[in-house]
Amino acid sequence: MISVFDSGIGGLTVVKEIVKQLPGMPVLYLGDTARTPYGNKSPETIRQYALQDAQFLISQGATMIVVACNSASSNAYQLLTTNYKLPIFDVIIPAARRAVALTKKKRVGVIGTRATIGSRAYEKAIQTIDPNVTVIEHACPIFVPLIEEGWAKKGETTRIVKLSLQGLKTKNIDTLILGCTHYPIIRDIIQVKISKRVKLVDPAEEVVKELAQYLKTHPKLAQSLRSTEDHRFMVTDVTEHFQAIAQSWLNRSVKLEKISFQ
Ligand code: DGL
């Protein structure tokens, strides 16, 4: 199984991409729903949580891990790769690569949680690839609760997205990274409000492209991951609300299994 972790249910947007790009590949998903959200926690706390998440997946037999959460990827990826010697995929680097390839004006915007934007991980990743790219980062902490409350299609959300992106609109960007697991859910609204001419980068799509490429060149690993038929969804807290969101995002029935860290 491909092991994926996230701060909660947002990482299901990555699972959706795995289903699309790697059909038939089973996923072992861990969502830390008891401690979600990570996006407004300190880097130290996020690192501690991310280590526990990875450790749990390894105890379940993970042979590779995808960090679906942008807040965890941006604050804990390096620590994870130093601590664990299995292949670990983060969402930042693949999205940064794609943004650098897309930008013509060499001006890229990034939106995400406070933890992601505060880490400046996207800026560092982009400028490592191309130091001539200017990166303008902007936290949009209000989007996650709106989306989790099922307000994605409400007029209020459209107005809040418009207001939140106003500052970025004047920055002459031609590419925008949706640096949070939840933002693809309101991708169309973001596209309209930032401008139809700005190209959007979805880190979920990019990390799965990278993963698919990696598995092509590592067929033995790919074969070993196909050990079961269906996905498993493990969470640190089960509520009817999480259950309902999971099912509606994945468009299938989802059985959430409650686990606890030792
Ligand atoms: N999964 C988080 C991210 O991508 C969003 C939700 C949270 O703040 O935990 O940054």
mmCIF file of N, CA and C in Angstrom, residues 15-98:
data_model
loop_
_atom_site.group_PDB
_atom_site.id
_atom_site.type_symbol
_atom_site.label_atom_id
_atom_site.label_comp_id
_atom_site.label_asym_id
_atom_site.label_seq_id
_atom_site.Cartn_x
_atom_site.Cartn_y
_atom_site.Cartn_z
ATOM 1 N N VAL A 15 -5.147 11.421 -2.019
ATOM 2 C CA VAL A 15 -5.656 10.061 -2.283
ATOM 3 C C VAL A 15 -6.456 10.056 -3.599
ATOM 4 N N LYS A 16 -7.252 11.107 -3.782
ATOM 5 C CA LYS A 16 -8.049 11.236 -5.014
ATOM 6 C C LYS A 16 -7.143 11.229 -6.245
ATOM 7 N N GLU A 17 -6.030 11.916 -6.139
ATOM 8 C CA GLU A 17 -5.066 11.959 -7.251
ATOM 9 C C GLU A 17 -4.419 10.594 -7.466
ATOM 10 N N ILE A 18 -4.135 9.884 -6.366
ATOM 11 C CA ILE A 18 -3.530 8.543 -6.499
ATOM 12 C C ILE A 18 -4.519 7.636 -7.243
ATOM 13 N N VAL A 19 -5.791 7.728 -6.856
ATOM 14 C CA VAL A 19 -6.817 6.910 -7.506
ATOM 15 C C VAL A 19 -6.863 7.227 -9.008
ATOM 16 N N LYS A 20 -6.711 8.524 -9.326
ATOM 17 C CA LYS A 20 -6.782 8.962 -10.726
ATOM 18 C C LYS A 20 -5.538 8.548 -11.519
ATOM 19 N N GLN A 21 -4.370 8.808 -10.945
ATOM 20 C CA GLN A 21 -3.134 8.587 -11.705
ATOM 21 C C GLN A 21 -2.571 7.173 -11.572
ATOM 22 N N LEU A 22 -2.887 6.505 -10.455
ATOM 23 C CA LEU A 22 -2.373 5.145 -10.247
ATOM 24 C C LEU A 22 -3.550 4.222 -9.924
ATOM 25 N N PRO A 23 -4.457 4.024 -10.866
ATOM 26 C CA PRO A 23 -5.664 3.248 -10.556
ATOM 27 C C PRO A 23 -5.323 1.845 -10.056
ATOM 28 N N GLY A 24 -6.069 1.426 -9.041
ATOM 29 C CA GLY A 24 -5.866 0.076 -8.493
ATOM 30 C C GLY A 24 -4.802 0.016 -7.413
ATOM 31 N N MET A 25 -4.083 1.128 -7.198
ATOM 32 C CA MET A 25 -3.030 1.128 -6.178
ATOM 33 C C MET A 25 -3.654 1.409 -4.797
ATOM 34 N N PRO A 26 -3.519 0.464 -3.850
ATOM 35 C CA PRO A 26 -4.145 0.688 -2.549
ATOM 36 C C PRO A 26 -3.385 1.712 -1.690
ATOM 37 N N VAL A 27 -4.134 2.438 -0.872
ATOM 38 C CA VAL A 27 -3.546 3.486 -0.026
ATOM 39 C C VAL A 27 -3.831 3.166 1.437
ATOM 40 N N LEU A 28 -2.799 3.336 2.259
ATOM 41 C CA LEU A 28 -3.005 3.306 3.714
ATOM 42 C C LEU A 28 -2.930 4.756 4.161
ATOM 43 N N TYR A 29 -4.061 5.295 4.583
ATOM 44 C CA TYR A 29 -4.150 6.729 4.899
ATOM 45 C C TYR A 29 -4.182 6.926 6.407
ATOM 46 N N LEU A 30 -3.360 7.855 6.873
ATOM 47 C CA LEU A 30 -3.434 8.239 8.287
ATOM 48 C C LEU A 30 -3.792 9.717 8.370
ATOM 49 N N GLY A 31 -4.897 10.014 9.023
ATOM 50 C CA GLY A 31 -5.307 11.404 9.239
ATOM 51 C C GLY A 31 -5.319 11.681 10.736
ATOM 52 N N ASP A 32 -4.552 12.688 11.145
ATOM 53 C CA ASP A 32 -4.452 12.982 12.586
ATOM 54 C C ASP A 32 -5.618 13.891 13.009
ATOM 55 N N THR A 33 -6.826 13.360 12.854
ATOM 56 C CA THR A 33 -8.031 14.163 13.077
ATOM 57 C C THR A 33 -8.184 14.652 14.523
ATOM 58 N N ALA A 34 -7.556 13.946 15.461
ATOM 59 C CA ALA A 34 -7.667 14.377 16.864
ATOM 60 C C ALA A 34 -6.902 15.678 17.107
ATOM 61 N N ARG A 35 -5.884 15.928 16.291
ATOM 62 C CA ARG A 35 -5.037 17.104 16.548
ATOM 63 C C ARG A 35 -5.082 18.117 15.407
ATOM 64 N N THR A 36 -5.975 17.868 14.434
ATOM 65 C CA THR A 36 -6.090 18.802 13.324
ATOM 66 C C THR A 36 -6.682 20.119 13.834
ATOM 67 N N PRO A 37 -6.360 21.295 13.296
ATOM 68 C CA PRO A 37 -5.458 21.525 12.180
ATOM 69 C C PRO A 37 -4.010 21.701 12.638
ATOM 70 N N TYR A 38 -3.079 21.388 11.720
ATOM 71 C CA TYR A 38 -1.659 21.636 11.989
ATOM 72 C C TYR A 38 -1.290 23.079 11.579
ATOM 73 N N GLY A 39 -2.077 23.624 10.655
ATOM 74 C CA GLY A 39 -1.708 24.869 9.986
ATOM 75 C C GLY A 39 -1.557 26.093 10.863
ATOM 76 N N ASN A 40 -2.102 26.043 12.081
ATOM 77 C CA ASN A 40 -1.877 27.193 12.958
ATOM 78 C C ASN A 40 -1.069 26.810 14.196
ATOM 79 N N LYS A 41 -0.344 25.671 14.101
ATOM 80 C CA LYS A 41 0.514 25.247 15.215
ATOM 81 C C LYS A 41 1.955 25.707 14.958
ATOM 82 N N SER A 42 2.783 25.606 16.010
ATOM 83 C CA SER A 42 4.183 26.035 15.874
ATOM 84 C C SER A 42 4.981 24.977 15.104
ATOM 85 N N PRO A 43 6.109 25.391 14.501
ATOM 86 C CA PRO A 43 6.941 24.418 13.777
ATOM 87 C C PRO A 43 7.353 23.236 14.673
ATOM 88 N N GLU A 44 7.659 23.497 15.941
ATOM 89 C CA GLU A 44 8.107 22.421 16.852
ATOM 90 C C GLU A 44 6.993 21.377 17.013
ATOM 91 N N THR A 45 5.782 21.857 17.236
ATOM 92 C CA THR A 45 4.656 20.935 17.433
ATOM 93 C C THR A 45 4.382 20.148 16.156
ATOM 94 N N ILE A 46 4.418 20.827 15.026
ATOM 95 C CA ILE A 46 4.155 20.133 13.752
ATOM 96 C C ILE A 46 5.208 19.052 13.525
ATOM 97 N N ARG A 47 6.464 19.371 13.858
ATOM 98 C CA ARG A 47 7.538 18.372 13.659
ATOM 99 C C ARG A 47 7.309 17.148 14.537
ATOM 100 N N GLN A 48 6.936 17.410 15.784
ATOM 101 C CA GLN A 48 6.693 16.306 16.717
ATOM 102 C C GLN A 48 5.534 15.429 16.202
ATOM 103 N N TYR A 49 4.472 16.053 15.745
ATOM 104 C CA TYR A 49 3.316 15.305 15.225
ATOM 105 C C TYR A 49 3.699 14.517 13.965
ATOM 106 N N ALA A 50 4.456 15.167 13.088
ATOM 107 C CA ALA A 50 4.825 14.511 11.822
ATOM 108 C C ALA A 50 5.685 13.270 12.097
ATOM 109 N N LEU A 51 6.589 13.371 13.063
ATOM 110 C CA LEU A 51 7.421 12.211 13.410
ATOM 111 C C LEU A 51 6.539 11.069 13.920
ATOM 112 N N GLN A 52 5.560 11.411 14.747
ATOM 113 C CA GLN A 52 4.658 10.373 15.273
ATOM 114 C C GLN A 52 3.830 9.747 14.145
ATOM 115 N N ASP A 53 3.380 10.588 13.218
ATOM 116 C CA ASP A 53 2.582 10.075 12.090
ATOM 117 C C ASP A 53 3.413 9.082 11.266
ATOM 118 N N ALA A 54 4.646 9.498 10.938
ATOM 119 C CA ALA A 54 5.515 8.643 10.116
ATOM 120 C C ALA A 54 5.844 7.350 10.874
ATOM 121 N N GLN A 55 6.145 7.504 12.152
ATOM 122 C CA GLN A 55 6.483 6.338 12.977
ATOM 123 C C GLN A 55 5.327 5.336 12.990
ATOM 124 N N PHE A 56 4.131 5.864 13.102
ATOM 125 C CA PHE A 56 2.957 4.978 13.118
ATOM 126 C C PHE A 56 2.860 4.198 11.806
ATOM 127 N N LEU A 57 3.021 4.920 10.695
ATOM 128 C CA LEU A 57 2.911 4.252 9.384
ATOM 129 C C LEU A 57 3.992 3.188 9.231
ATOM 130 N N ILE A 58 5.200 3.494 9.729
ATOM 131 C CA ILE A 58 6.294 2.518 9.646
ATOM 132 C C ILE A 58 5.949 1.288 10.491
ATOM 133 N N SER A 59 5.349 1.522 11.652
ATOM 134 C CA SER A 59 4.957 0.389 12.506
ATOM 135 C C SER A 59 3.881 -0.468 11.821
ATOM 136 N N GLN A 60 3.189 0.114 10.859
ATOM 137 C CA GLN A 60 2.175 -0.638 10.106
ATOM 138 C C GLN A 60 2.778 -1.285 8.854
ATOM 139 N N GLY A 61 4.100 -1.156 8.690
ATOM 140 C CA GLY A 61 4.768 -1.812 7.568
ATOM 141 C C GLY A 61 5.023 -0.930 6.355
ATOM 142 N N ALA A 62 4.887 0.398 6.519
ATOM 143 C CA ALA A 62 5.104 1.291 5.365
ATOM 144 C C ALA A 62 6.505 1.116 4.799
ATOM 145 N N THR A 63 6.604 1.069 3.456
ATOM 146 C CA THR A 63 7.922 1.008 2.822
ATOM 147 C C THR A 63 8.231 2.312 2.080
ATOM 148 N N MET A 64 7.248 3.166 1.997
ATOM 149 C CA MET A 64 7.429 4.525 1.477
ATOM 150 C C MET A 64 6.288 5.384 2.006
ATOM 151 N N ILE A 65 6.540 6.684 2.105
ATOM 152 C CA ILE A 65 5.540 7.569 2.721
ATOM 153 C C ILE A 65 5.340 8.817 1.871
ATOM 154 N N VAL A 66 4.078 9.210 1.741
ATOM 155 C CA VAL A 66 3.763 10.492 1.108
ATOM 156 C C VAL A 66 3.240 11.427 2.197
ATOM 157 N N VAL A 67 3.901 12.581 2.340
ATOM 158 C CA VAL A 67 3.425 13.582 3.294
ATOM 159 C C VAL A 67 2.453 14.477 2.519
ATOM 160 N N ALA A 68 1.161 14.225 2.692
ATOM 161 C CA ALA A 68 0.159 14.966 1.908
ATOM 162 C C ALA A 68 -0.021 16.392 2.421
ATOM 163 N N CYS A 69 0.237 16.574 3.707
ATOM 164 C CA CYS A 69 -0.028 17.854 4.367
ATOM 165 C C CYS A 69 1.062 18.884 4.031
ATOM 166 N N ASN A 70 0.647 20.035 3.536
ATOM 167 C CA ASN A 70 1.615 21.090 3.215
ATOM 168 C C ASN A 70 2.276 21.635 4.482
ATOM 169 N N SER A 71 1.492 21.765 5.542
ATOM 170 C CA SER A 71 2.050 22.310 6.791
ATOM 171 C C SER A 71 3.126 21.370 7.345
ATOM 172 N N ALA A 72 2.894 20.057 7.250
ATOM 173 C CA ALA A 72 3.888 19.087 7.723
ATOM 174 C C ALA A 72 5.063 19.002 6.752
ATOM 175 N N SER A 73 4.773 19.009 5.452
ATOM 176 C CA SER A 73 5.858 18.944 4.457
ATOM 177 C C SER A 73 6.802 20.126 4.643
ATOM 178 N N SER A 74 6.213 21.305 4.816
ATOM 179 C CA SER A 74 7.053 22.514 4.848
ATOM 180 C C SER A 74 7.848 22.639 6.133
ATOM 181 N N ASN A 75 7.358 22.072 7.214
ATOM 182 C CA ASN A 75 8.060 22.228 8.492
ATOM 183 C C ASN A 75 8.838 20.998 8.940
ATOM 184 N N ALA A 76 8.502 19.829 8.395
ATOM 185 C CA ALA A 76 9.089 18.607 8.957
ATOM 186 C C ALA A 76 9.770 17.695 7.950
ATOM 187 N N TYR A 77 9.745 18.034 6.663
ATOM 188 C CA TYR A 77 10.254 17.098 5.661
ATOM 189 C C TYR A 77 11.721 16.725 5.901
ATOM 190 N N GLN A 78 12.524 17.756 6.162
ATOM 191 C CA GLN A 78 13.955 17.473 6.363
ATOM 192 C C GLN A 78 14.185 16.572 7.552
ATOM 193 N N LEU A 79 13.485 16.858 8.625
ATOM 194 C CA LEU A 79 13.609 16.050 9.833
ATOM 195 C C LEU A 79 13.179 14.604 9.562
ATOM 196 N N LEU A 80 12.114 14.446 8.824
ATOM 197 C CA LEU A 80 11.625 13.099 8.501
ATOM 198 C C LEU A 80 12.656 12.328 7.694
ATOM 199 N N THR A 81 13.268 13.019 6.705
ATOM 200 C CA THR A 81 14.231 12.304 5.869
ATOM 201 C C THR A 81 15.527 12.009 6.629
ATOM 202 N N THR A 82 15.833 12.803 7.640
ATOM 203 C CA THR A 82 17.029 12.472 8.422
ATOM 204 C C THR A 82 16.736 11.323 9.379
ATOM 205 N N ASN A 83 15.516 11.253 9.870
ATOM 206 C CA ASN A 83 15.182 10.223 10.851
ATOM 207 C C ASN A 83 14.842 8.868 10.252
ATOM 208 N N TYR A 84 14.247 8.892 9.038
ATOM 209 C CA TYR A 84 13.774 7.632 8.467
ATOM 210 C C TYR A 84 14.384 7.396 7.100
ATOM 211 N N LYS A 85 14.870 6.181 6.907
ATOM 212 C CA LYS A 85 15.609 5.904 5.663
ATOM 213 C C LYS A 85 14.752 5.241 4.590
ATOM 214 N N LEU A 86 13.492 5.527 4.539
ATOM 215 C CA LEU A 86 12.674 4.994 3.452
ATOM 216 C C LEU A 86 12.306 6.148 2.526
ATOM 217 N N PRO A 87 11.897 5.877 1.285
ATOM 218 C CA PRO A 87 11.546 7.006 0.407
ATOM 219 C C PRO A 87 10.375 7.805 0.983
ATOM 220 N N ILE A 88 10.576 9.119 1.104
ATOM 221 C CA ILE A 88 9.515 9.995 1.623
ATOM 222 C C ILE A 88 9.280 11.089 0.587
ATOM 223 N N PHE A 89 8.028 11.248 0.204
ATOM 224 C CA PHE A 89 7.660 12.275 -0.787
ATOM 225 C C PHE A 89 6.931 13.401 -0.086
ATOM 226 N N ASP A 90 7.374 14.632 -0.355
ATOM 227 C CA ASP A 90 6.663 15.787 0.200
ATOM 228 C C ASP A 90 5.938 16.505 -0.936
ATOM 229 N N VAL A 91 5.033 17.413 -0.587
ATOM 230 C CA VAL A 91 4.293 18.103 -1.649
ATOM 231 C C VAL A 91 4.983 19.375 -2.141
ATOM 232 N N ILE A 92 5.939 19.889 -1.362
ATOM 233 C CA ILE A 92 6.536 21.195 -1.689
ATOM 234 C C ILE A 92 7.414 21.121 -2.948
ATOM 235 N N ILE A 93 8.364 20.191 -2.955
ATOM 236 C CA ILE A 93 9.349 20.153 -4.045
ATOM 237 C C ILE A 93 8.685 19.912 -5.418
ATOM 238 N N PRO A 94 7.793 18.907 -5.535
ATOM 239 C CA PRO A 94 7.155 18.717 -6.850
ATOM 240 C C PRO A 94 6.369 19.950 -7.312
ATOM 241 N N ALA A 95 5.668 20.623 -6.385
ATOM 242 C CA ALA A 95 4.881 21.810 -6.777
ATOM 243 C C ALA A 95 5.816 22.964 -7.148
ATOM 244 N N ALA A 96 6.926 23.087 -6.431
ATOM 245 C CA ALA A 96 7.895 24.147 -6.744
ATOM 246 C C ALA A 96 8.464 23.930 -8.143
ATOM 247 N N ARG A 97 8.802 22.683 -8.475
ATOM 248 C CA ARG A 97 9.341 22.361 -9.814
ATOM 249 C C ARG A 97 8.353 22.764 -10.906
ATOM 250 N N ARG A 98 7.099 22.413 -10.684
ATOM 251 C CA ARG A 98 6.075 22.705 -11.681
ATOM 252 C C ARG A 98 5.893 24.222 -11.844
#
